[in-house]
PDB file of C-alpha atoms in Angstrom:
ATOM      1  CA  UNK Y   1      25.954  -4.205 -20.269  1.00 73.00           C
ATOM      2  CA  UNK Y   2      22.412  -2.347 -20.338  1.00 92.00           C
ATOM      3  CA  UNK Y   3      22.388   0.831 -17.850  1.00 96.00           C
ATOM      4  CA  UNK Y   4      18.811   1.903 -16.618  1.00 97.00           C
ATOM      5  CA  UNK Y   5      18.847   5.273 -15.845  1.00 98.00           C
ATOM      6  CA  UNK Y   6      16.076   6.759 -13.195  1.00 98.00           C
ATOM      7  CA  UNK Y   7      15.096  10.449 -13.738  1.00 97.00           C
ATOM      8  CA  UNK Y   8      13.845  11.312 -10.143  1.00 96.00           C
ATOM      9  CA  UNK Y   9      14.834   9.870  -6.752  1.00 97.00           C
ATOM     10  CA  UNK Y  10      12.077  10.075  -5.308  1.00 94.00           C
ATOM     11  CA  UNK Y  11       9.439   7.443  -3.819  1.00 93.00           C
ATOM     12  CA  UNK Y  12       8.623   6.517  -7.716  1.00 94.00           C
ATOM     13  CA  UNK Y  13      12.129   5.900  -8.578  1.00 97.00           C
ATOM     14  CA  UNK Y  14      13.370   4.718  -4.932  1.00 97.00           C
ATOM     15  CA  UNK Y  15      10.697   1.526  -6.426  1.00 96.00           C
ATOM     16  CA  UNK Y  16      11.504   1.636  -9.883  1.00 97.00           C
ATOM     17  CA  UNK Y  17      14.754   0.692  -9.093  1.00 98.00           C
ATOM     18  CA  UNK Y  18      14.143  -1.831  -6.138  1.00 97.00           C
ATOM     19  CA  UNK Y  19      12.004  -3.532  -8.807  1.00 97.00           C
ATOM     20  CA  UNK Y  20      14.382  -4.152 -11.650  1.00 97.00           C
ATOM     21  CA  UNK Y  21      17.062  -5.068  -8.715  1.00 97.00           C
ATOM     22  CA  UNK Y  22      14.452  -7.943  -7.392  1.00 96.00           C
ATOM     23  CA  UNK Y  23      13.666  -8.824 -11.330  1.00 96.00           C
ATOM     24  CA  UNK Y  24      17.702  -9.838 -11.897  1.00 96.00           C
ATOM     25  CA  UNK Y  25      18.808  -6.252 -13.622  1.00 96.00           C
ATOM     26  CA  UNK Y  26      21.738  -6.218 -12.040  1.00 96.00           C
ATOM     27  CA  UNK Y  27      22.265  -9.972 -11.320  1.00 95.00           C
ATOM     28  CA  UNK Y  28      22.093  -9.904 -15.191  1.00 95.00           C
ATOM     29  CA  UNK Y  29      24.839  -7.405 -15.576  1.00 95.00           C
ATOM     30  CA  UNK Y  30      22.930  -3.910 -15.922  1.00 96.00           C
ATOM     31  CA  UNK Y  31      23.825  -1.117 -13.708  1.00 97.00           C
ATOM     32  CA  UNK Y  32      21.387   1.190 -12.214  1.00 98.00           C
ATOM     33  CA  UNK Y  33      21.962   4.901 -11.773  1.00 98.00           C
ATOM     34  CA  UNK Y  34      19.451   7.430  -9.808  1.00 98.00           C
ATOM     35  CA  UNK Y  35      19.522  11.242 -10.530  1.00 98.00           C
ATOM     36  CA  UNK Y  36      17.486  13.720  -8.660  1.00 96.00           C
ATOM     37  CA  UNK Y  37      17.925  17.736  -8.827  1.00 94.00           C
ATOM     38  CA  UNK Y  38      17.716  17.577  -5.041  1.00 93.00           C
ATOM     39  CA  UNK Y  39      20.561  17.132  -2.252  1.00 93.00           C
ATOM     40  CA  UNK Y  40      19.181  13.939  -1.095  1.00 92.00           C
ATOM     41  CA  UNK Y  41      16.783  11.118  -1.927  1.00 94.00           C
ATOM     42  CA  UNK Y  42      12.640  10.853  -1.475  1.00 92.00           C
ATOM     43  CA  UNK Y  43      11.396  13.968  -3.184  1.00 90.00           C
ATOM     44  CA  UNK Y  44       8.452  15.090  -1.392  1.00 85.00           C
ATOM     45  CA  UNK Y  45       8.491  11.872   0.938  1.00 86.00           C
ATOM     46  CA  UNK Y  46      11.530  13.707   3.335  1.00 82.00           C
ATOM     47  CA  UNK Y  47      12.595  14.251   6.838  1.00 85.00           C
ATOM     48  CA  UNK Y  48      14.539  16.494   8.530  1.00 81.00           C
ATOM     49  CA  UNK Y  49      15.915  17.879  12.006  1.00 85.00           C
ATOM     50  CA  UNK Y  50      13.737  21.034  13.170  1.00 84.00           C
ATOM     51  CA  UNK Y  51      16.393  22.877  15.305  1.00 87.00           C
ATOM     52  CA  UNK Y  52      14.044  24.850  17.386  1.00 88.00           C
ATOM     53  CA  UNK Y  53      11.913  21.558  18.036  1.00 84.00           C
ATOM     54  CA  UNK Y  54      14.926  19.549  18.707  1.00 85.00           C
ATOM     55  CA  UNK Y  55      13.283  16.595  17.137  1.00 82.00           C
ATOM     56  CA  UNK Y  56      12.893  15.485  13.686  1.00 82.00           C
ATOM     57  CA  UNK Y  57       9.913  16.020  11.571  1.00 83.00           C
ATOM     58  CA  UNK Y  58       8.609  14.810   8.141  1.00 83.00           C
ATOM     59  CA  UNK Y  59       7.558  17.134   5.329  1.00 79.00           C
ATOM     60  CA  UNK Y  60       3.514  17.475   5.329  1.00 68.00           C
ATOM     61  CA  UNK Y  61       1.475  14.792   6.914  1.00 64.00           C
ATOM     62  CA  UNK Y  62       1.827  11.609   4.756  1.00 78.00           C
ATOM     63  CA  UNK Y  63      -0.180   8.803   5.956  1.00 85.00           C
ATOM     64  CA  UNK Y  64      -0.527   5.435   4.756  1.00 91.00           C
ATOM     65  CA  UNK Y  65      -3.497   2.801   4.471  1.00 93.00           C
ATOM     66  CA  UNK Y  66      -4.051  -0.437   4.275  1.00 94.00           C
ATOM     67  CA  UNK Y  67      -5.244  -0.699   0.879  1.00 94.00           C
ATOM     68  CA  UNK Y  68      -1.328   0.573  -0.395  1.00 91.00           C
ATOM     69  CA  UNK Y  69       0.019  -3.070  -0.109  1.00 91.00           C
ATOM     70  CA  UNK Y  70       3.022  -1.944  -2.330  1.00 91.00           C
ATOM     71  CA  UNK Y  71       4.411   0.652  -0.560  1.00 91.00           C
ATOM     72  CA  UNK Y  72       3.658  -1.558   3.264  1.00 93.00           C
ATOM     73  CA  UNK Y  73       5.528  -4.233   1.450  1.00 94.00           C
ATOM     74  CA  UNK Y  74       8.347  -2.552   0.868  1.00 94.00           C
ATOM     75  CA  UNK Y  75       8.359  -1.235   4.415  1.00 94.00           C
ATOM     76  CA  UNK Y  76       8.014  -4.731   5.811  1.00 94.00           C
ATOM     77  CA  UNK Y  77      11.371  -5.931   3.185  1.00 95.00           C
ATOM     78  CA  UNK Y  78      13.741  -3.424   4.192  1.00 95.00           C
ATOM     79  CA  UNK Y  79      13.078  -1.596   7.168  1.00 93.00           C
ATOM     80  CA  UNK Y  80      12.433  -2.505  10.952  1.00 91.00           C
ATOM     81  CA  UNK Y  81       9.441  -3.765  12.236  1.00 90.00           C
ATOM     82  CA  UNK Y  82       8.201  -1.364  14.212  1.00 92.00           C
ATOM     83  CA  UNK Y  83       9.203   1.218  11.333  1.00 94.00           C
ATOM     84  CA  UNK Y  84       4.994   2.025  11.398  1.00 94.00           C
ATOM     85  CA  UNK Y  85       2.323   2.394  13.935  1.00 94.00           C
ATOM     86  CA  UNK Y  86      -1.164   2.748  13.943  1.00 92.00           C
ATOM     87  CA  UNK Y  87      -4.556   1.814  15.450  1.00 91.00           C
ATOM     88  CA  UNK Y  88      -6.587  -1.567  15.130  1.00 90.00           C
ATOM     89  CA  UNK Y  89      -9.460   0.021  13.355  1.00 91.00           C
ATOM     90  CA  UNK Y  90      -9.690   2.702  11.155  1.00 94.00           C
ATOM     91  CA  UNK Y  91     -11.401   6.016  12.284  1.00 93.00           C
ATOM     92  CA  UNK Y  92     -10.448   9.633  11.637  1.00 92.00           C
ATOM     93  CA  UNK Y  93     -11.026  12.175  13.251  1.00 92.00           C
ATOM     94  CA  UNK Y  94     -11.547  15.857  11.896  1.00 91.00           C
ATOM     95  CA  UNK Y  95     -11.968  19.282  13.233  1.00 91.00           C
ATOM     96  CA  UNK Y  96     -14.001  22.222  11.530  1.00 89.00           C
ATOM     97  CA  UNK Y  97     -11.877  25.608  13.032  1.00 89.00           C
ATOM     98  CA  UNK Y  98     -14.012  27.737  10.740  1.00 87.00           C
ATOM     99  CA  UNK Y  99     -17.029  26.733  13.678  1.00 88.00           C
ATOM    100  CA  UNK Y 100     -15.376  24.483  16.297  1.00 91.00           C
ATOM    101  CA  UNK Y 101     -17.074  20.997  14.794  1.00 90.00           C
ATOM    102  CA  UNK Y 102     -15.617  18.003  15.328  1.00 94.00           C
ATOM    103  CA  UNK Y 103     -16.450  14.532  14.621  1.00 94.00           C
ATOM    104  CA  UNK Y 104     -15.246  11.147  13.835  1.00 94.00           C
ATOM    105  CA  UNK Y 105     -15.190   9.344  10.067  1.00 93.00           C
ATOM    106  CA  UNK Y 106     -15.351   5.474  11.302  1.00 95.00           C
ATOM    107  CA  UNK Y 107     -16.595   2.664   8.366  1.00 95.00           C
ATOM    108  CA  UNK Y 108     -17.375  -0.284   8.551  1.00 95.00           C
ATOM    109  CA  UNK Y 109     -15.922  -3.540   7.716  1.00 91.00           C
ATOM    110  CA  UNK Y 110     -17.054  -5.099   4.495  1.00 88.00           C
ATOM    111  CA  UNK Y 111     -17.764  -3.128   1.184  1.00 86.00           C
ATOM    112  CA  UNK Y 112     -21.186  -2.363   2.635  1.00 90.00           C
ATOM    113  CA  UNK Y 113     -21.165   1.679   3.714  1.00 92.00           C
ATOM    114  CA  UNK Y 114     -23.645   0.924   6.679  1.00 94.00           C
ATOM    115  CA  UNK Y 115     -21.704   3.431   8.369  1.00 95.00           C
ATOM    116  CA  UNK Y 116     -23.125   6.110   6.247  1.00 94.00           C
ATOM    117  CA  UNK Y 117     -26.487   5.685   8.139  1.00 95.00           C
ATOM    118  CA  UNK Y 118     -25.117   6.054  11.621  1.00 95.00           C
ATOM    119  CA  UNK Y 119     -24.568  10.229  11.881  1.00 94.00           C
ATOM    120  CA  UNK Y 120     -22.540   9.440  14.965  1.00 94.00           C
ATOM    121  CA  UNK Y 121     -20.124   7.449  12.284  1.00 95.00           C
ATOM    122  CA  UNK Y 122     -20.061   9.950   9.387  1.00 94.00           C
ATOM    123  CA  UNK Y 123     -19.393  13.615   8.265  1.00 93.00           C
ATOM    124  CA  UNK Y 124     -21.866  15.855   9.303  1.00 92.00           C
ATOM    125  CA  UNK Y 125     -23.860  18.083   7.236  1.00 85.00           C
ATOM    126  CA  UNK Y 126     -24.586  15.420   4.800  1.00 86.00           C
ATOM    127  CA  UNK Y 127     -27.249  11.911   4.900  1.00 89.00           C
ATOM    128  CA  UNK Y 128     -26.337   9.069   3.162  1.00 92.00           C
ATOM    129  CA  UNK Y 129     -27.262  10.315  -0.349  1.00 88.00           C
ATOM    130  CA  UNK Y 130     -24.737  13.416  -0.228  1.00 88.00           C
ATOM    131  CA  UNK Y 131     -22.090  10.428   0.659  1.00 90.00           C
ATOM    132  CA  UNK Y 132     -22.609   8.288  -2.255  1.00 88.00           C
ATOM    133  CA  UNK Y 133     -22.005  10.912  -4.532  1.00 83.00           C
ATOM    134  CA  UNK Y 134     -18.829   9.955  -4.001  1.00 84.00           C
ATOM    135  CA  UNK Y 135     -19.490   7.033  -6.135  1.00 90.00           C
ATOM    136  CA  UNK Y 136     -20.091   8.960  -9.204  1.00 92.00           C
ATOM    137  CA  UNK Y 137     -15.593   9.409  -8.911  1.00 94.00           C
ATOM    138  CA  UNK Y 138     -15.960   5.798 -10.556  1.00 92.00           C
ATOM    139  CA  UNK Y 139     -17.578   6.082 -13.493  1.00 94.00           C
ATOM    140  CA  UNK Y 140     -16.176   9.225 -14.336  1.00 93.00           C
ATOM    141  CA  UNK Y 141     -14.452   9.460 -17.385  1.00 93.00           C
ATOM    142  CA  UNK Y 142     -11.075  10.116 -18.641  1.00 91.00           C
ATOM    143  CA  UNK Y 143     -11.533  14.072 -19.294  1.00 93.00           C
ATOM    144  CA  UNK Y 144     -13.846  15.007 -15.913  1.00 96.00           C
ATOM    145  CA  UNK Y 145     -12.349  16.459 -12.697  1.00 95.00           C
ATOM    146  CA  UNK Y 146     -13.531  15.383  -9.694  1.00 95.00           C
ATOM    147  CA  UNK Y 147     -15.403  19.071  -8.964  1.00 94.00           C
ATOM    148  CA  UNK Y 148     -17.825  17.218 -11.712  1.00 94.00           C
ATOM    149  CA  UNK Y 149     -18.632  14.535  -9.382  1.00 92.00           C
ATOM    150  CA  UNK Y 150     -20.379  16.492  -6.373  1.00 89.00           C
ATOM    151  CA  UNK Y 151     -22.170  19.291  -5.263  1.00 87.00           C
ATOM    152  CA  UNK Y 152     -19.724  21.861  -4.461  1.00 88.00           C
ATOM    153  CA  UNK Y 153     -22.138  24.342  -2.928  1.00 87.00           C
ATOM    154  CA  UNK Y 154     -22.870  21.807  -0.543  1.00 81.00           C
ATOM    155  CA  UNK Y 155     -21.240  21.228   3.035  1.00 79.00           C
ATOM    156  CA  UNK Y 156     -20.282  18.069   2.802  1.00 88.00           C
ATOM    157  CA  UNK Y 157     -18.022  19.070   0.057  1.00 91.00           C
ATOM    158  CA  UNK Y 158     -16.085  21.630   2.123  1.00 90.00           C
ATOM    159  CA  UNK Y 159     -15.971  18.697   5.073  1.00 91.00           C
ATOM    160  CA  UNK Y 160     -15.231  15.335   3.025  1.00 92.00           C
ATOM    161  CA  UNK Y 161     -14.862  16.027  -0.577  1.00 92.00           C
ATOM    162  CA  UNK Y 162     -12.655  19.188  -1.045  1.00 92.00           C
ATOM    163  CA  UNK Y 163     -10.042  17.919   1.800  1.00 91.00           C
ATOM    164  CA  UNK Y 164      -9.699  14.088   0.771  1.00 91.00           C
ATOM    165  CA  UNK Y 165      -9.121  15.663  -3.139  1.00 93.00           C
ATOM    166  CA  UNK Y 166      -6.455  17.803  -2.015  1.00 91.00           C
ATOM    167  CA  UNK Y 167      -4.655  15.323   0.428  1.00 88.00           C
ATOM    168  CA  UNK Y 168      -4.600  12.649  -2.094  1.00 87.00           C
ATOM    169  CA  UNK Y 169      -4.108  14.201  -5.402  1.00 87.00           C
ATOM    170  CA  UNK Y 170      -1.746  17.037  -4.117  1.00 83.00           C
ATOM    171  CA  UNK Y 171      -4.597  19.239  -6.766  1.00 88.00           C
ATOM    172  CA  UNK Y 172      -8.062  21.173  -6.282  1.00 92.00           C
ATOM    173  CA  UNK Y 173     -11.210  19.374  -7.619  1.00 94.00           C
ATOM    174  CA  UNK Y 174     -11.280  21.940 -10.519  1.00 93.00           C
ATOM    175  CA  UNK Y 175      -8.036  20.256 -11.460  1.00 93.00           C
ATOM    176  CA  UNK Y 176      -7.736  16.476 -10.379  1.00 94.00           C
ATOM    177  CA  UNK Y 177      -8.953  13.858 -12.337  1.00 95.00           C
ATOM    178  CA  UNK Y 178     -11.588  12.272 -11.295  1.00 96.00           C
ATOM    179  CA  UNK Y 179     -10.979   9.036 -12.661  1.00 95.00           C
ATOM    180  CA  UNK Y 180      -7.664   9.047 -10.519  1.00 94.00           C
ATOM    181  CA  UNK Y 181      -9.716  10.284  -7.786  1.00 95.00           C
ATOM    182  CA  UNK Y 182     -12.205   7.292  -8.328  1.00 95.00           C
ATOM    183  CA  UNK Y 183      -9.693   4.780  -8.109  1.00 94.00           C
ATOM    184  CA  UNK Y 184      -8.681   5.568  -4.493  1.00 92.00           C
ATOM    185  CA  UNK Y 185     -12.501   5.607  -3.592  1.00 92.00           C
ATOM    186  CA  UNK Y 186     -12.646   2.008  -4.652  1.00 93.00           C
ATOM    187  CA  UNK Y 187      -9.335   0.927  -3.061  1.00 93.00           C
ATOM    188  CA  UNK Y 188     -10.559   2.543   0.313  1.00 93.00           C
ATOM    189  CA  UNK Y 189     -13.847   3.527   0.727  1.00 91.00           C
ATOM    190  CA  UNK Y 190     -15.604   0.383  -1.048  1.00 90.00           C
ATOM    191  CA  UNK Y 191     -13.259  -1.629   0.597  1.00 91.00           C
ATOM    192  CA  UNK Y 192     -14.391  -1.262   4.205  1.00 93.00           C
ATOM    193  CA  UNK Y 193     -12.633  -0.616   7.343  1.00 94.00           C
ATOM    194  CA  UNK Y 194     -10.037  -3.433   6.550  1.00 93.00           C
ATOM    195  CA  UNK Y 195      -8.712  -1.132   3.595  1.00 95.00           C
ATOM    196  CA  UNK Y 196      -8.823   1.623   5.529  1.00 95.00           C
ATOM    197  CA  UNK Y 197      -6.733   1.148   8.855  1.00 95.00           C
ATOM    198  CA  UNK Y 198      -4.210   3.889   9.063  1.00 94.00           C
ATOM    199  CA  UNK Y 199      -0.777   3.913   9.498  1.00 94.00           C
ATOM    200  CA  UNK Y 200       2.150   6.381   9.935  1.00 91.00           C
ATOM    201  CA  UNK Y 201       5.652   6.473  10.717  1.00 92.00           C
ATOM    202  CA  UNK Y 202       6.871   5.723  13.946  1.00 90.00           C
ATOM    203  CA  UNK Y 203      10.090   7.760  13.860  1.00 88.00           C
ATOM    204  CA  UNK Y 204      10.066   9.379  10.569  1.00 89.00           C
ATOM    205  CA  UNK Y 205       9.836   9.166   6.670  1.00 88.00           C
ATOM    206  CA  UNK Y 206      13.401   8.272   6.413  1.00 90.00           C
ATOM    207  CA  UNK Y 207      13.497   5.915   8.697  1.00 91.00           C
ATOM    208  CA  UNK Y 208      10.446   4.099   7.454  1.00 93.00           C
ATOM    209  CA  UNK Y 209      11.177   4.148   4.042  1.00 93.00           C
ATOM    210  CA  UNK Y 210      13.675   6.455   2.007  1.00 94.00           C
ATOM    211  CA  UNK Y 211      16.791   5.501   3.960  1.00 95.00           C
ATOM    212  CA  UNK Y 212      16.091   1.782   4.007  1.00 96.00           C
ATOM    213  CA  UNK Y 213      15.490   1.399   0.553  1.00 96.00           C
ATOM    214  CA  UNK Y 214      18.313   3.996  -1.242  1.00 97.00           C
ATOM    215  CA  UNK Y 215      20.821   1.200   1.221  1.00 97.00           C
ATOM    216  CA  UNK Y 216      18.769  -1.712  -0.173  1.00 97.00           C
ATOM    217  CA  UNK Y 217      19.353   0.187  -3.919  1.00 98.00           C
ATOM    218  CA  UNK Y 218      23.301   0.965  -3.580  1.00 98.00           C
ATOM    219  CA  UNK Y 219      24.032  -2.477  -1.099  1.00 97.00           C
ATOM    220  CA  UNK Y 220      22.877  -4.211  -4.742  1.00 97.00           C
ATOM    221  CA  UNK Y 221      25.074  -2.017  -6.570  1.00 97.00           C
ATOM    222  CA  UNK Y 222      22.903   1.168  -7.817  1.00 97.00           C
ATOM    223  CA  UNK Y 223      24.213   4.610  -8.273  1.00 97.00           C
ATOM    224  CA  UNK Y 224      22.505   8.354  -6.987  1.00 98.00           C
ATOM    225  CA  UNK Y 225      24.007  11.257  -8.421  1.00 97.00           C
ATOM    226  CA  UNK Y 226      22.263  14.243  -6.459  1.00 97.00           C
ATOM    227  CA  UNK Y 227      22.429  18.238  -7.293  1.00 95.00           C
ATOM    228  CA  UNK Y 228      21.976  16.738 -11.133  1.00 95.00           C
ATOM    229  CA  UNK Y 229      19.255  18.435 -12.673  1.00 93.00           C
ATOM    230  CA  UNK Y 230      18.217  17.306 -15.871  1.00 95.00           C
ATOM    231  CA  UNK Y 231      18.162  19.812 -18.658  1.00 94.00           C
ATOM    232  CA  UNK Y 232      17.325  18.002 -21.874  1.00 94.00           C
ATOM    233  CA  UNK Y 233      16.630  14.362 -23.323  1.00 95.00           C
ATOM    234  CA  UNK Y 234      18.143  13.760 -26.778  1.00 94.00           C
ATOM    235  CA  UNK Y 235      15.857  11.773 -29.041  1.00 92.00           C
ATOM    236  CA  UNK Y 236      16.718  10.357 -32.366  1.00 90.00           C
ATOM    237  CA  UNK Y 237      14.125   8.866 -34.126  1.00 86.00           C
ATOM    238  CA  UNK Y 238      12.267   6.874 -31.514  1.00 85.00           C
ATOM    239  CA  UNK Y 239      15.029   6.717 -29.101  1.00 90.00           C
ATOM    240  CA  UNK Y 240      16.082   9.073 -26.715  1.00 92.00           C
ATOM    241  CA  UNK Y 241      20.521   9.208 -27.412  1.00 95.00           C
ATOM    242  CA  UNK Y 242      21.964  11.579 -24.880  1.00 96.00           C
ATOM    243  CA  UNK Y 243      20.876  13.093 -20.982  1.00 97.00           C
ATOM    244  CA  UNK Y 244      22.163  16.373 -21.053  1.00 96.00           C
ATOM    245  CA  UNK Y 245      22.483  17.601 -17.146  1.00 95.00           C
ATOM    246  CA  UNK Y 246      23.157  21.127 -16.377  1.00 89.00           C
ATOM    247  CA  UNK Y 247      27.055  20.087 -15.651  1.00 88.00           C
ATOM    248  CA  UNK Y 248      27.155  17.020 -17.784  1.00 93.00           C
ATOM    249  CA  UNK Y 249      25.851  15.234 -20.889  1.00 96.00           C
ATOM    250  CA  UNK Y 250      25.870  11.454 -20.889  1.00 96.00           C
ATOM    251  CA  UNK Y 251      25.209   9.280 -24.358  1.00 96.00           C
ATOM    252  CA  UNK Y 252      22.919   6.518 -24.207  1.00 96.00           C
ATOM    253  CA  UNK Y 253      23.943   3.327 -25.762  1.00 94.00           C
ATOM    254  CA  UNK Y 254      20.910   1.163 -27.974  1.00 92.00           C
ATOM    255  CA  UNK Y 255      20.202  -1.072 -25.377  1.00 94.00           C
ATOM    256  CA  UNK Y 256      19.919   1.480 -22.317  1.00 96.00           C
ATOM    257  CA  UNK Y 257      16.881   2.424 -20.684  1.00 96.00           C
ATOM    258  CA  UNK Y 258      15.355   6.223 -19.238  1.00 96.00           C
ATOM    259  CA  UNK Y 259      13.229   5.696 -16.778  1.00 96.00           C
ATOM    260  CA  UNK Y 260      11.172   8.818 -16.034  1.00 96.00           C
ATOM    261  CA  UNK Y 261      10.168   8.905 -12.214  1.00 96.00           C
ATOM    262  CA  UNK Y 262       9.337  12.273 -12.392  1.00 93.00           C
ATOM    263  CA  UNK Y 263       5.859  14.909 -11.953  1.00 86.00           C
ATOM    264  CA  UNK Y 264       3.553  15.066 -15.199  1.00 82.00           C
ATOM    265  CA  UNK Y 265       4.884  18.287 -15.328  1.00 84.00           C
ATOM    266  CA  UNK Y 266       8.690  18.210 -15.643  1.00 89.00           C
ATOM    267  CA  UNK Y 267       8.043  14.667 -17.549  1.00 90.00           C
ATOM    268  CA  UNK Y 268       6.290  16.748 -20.262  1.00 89.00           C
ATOM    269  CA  UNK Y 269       8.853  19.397 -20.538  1.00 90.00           C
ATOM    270  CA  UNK Y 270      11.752  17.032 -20.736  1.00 91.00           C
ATOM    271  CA  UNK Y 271       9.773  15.081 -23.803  1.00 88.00           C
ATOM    272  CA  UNK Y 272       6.993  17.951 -25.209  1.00 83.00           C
ATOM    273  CA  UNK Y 273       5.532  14.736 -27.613  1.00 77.00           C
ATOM    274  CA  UNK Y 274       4.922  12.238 -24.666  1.00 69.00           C
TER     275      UNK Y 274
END
């Protein structure tokens, strides 16, 4: 019987192990086991009850587009129907509070940026050319950050470019690749408003998509073992032989599998040579 064993319960893992459950790993005989430093599942993707709110809140602003048919498909398998909401068309709005600007961002459909000519439709402070600089994210290559790509003296960096890094990479431009950062330009921006429509939680992150799918994962007959940090991974040769948890150390037979859902970060100090 072949274990699969996912470092990280977060949204990564949460999938990794929905996947081999839909692909038969368990239906085949395997068993599936989830561990996660943490108290709970989702990672960064988590909810909670704000006492002095009285309500429950998610952690950061996590938003959702179109373009992510992964994630909105696994939304639409296991949880309820009205687990998102969001408008018709895709617009966002912004506010400056260093001078009180405000304005919407509002493309157009088809892959076309008309809406870079319309001011009343774009950032302002940049025309159309300081907008298609943006394009330059998709040629970049492998070693350039995305602060490489524009003009960072310019205003429609501190508007457009600077904010949209940092919300989707989680990283400054100085740091972010920009060939990461170039791929969700082409899955959003050059995909028109379609690609772009918005969507968020209706209730919360848990309810939308942590809870639902950690069920989905231990209704099929996976494992979480929370509060398990992971300390070290054993490798002999070209296999890694033994998880050794702060508490614990488990051996790995020859036909188990490590899966590592994990940041770059901690993935790189678990394995140094990856």
């Amino acid at each position: 019987m072949s274990a699969a064993h996912i470092v990280g319960a977060g949204v990564a893992g949460l999938a990794a192990a929905e996947k081999l459950i839909a692909d038969g790993w368990i239906a085949r005989g395997g068993t599936i086991a989830l561990y996660d430093q943490a108290p709970r599942a989702g990672g960064r993707c988590r909810s909670w009850v704000d006492q002095a709110l009285g309500c429950e809140i998610d952690n950061g602003n996590h938003l959702l587009l179109a373009c992510n048919p992964t994630t909105l498909g696994l939304i639409a398998k296991h949880a309820a129907p009205d687990a998102l909401a969001g408008p018709d068309r895709a617009r966002f709005d912004f506010a400056d509070l260093r001078d009180g600007a405000v304005w919407s961002l509002r493309p157009n459909a088809g892959p076309i940026p008309w809406w870079i000519f319309a001011p009343n439709r774009r950032t302002p402070g940049g025309g159309p050319r300081a907008h298609l600089a943006g394009a330059k994210l998709l040629f970049a290559g492998r070693d350039a950050v995305a602060a490489d790509c524009f003009d960072v003296d310019g205003p429609l960096y501190e508007r457009l470019w600077r904010p949209l890094c940092e919300a989707v990479m989680n990283a400054d431009t100085g740091e972010a690749a920009a060939a990461l950062l170039g791929r969700v330009v082409r899955d959003t921006f050059a995909g028109g408003a379609a690609a772009m429509r918005p969507f968020i939680a209706r209730r919360s992150l848990d309810d939308a998509l942590i809870d639902p799918l950690r069920q989905a994962i231990e209704a099929a007959g996976g494992t979480f073992r929370f509060g398990a940090r992971l300390r070290a991974i054993e490798v002999e040769g070209d296999r890694a032989r033994r998880l050794r948890f702060a508490e614990s150390t488990i051996d790995l037979a020859d036909d188990d599998v490590v899966l590592l859902a994990t940041p770059p970060d901690a993935a790189a100090a678990l394995l140094p040579n990856l």
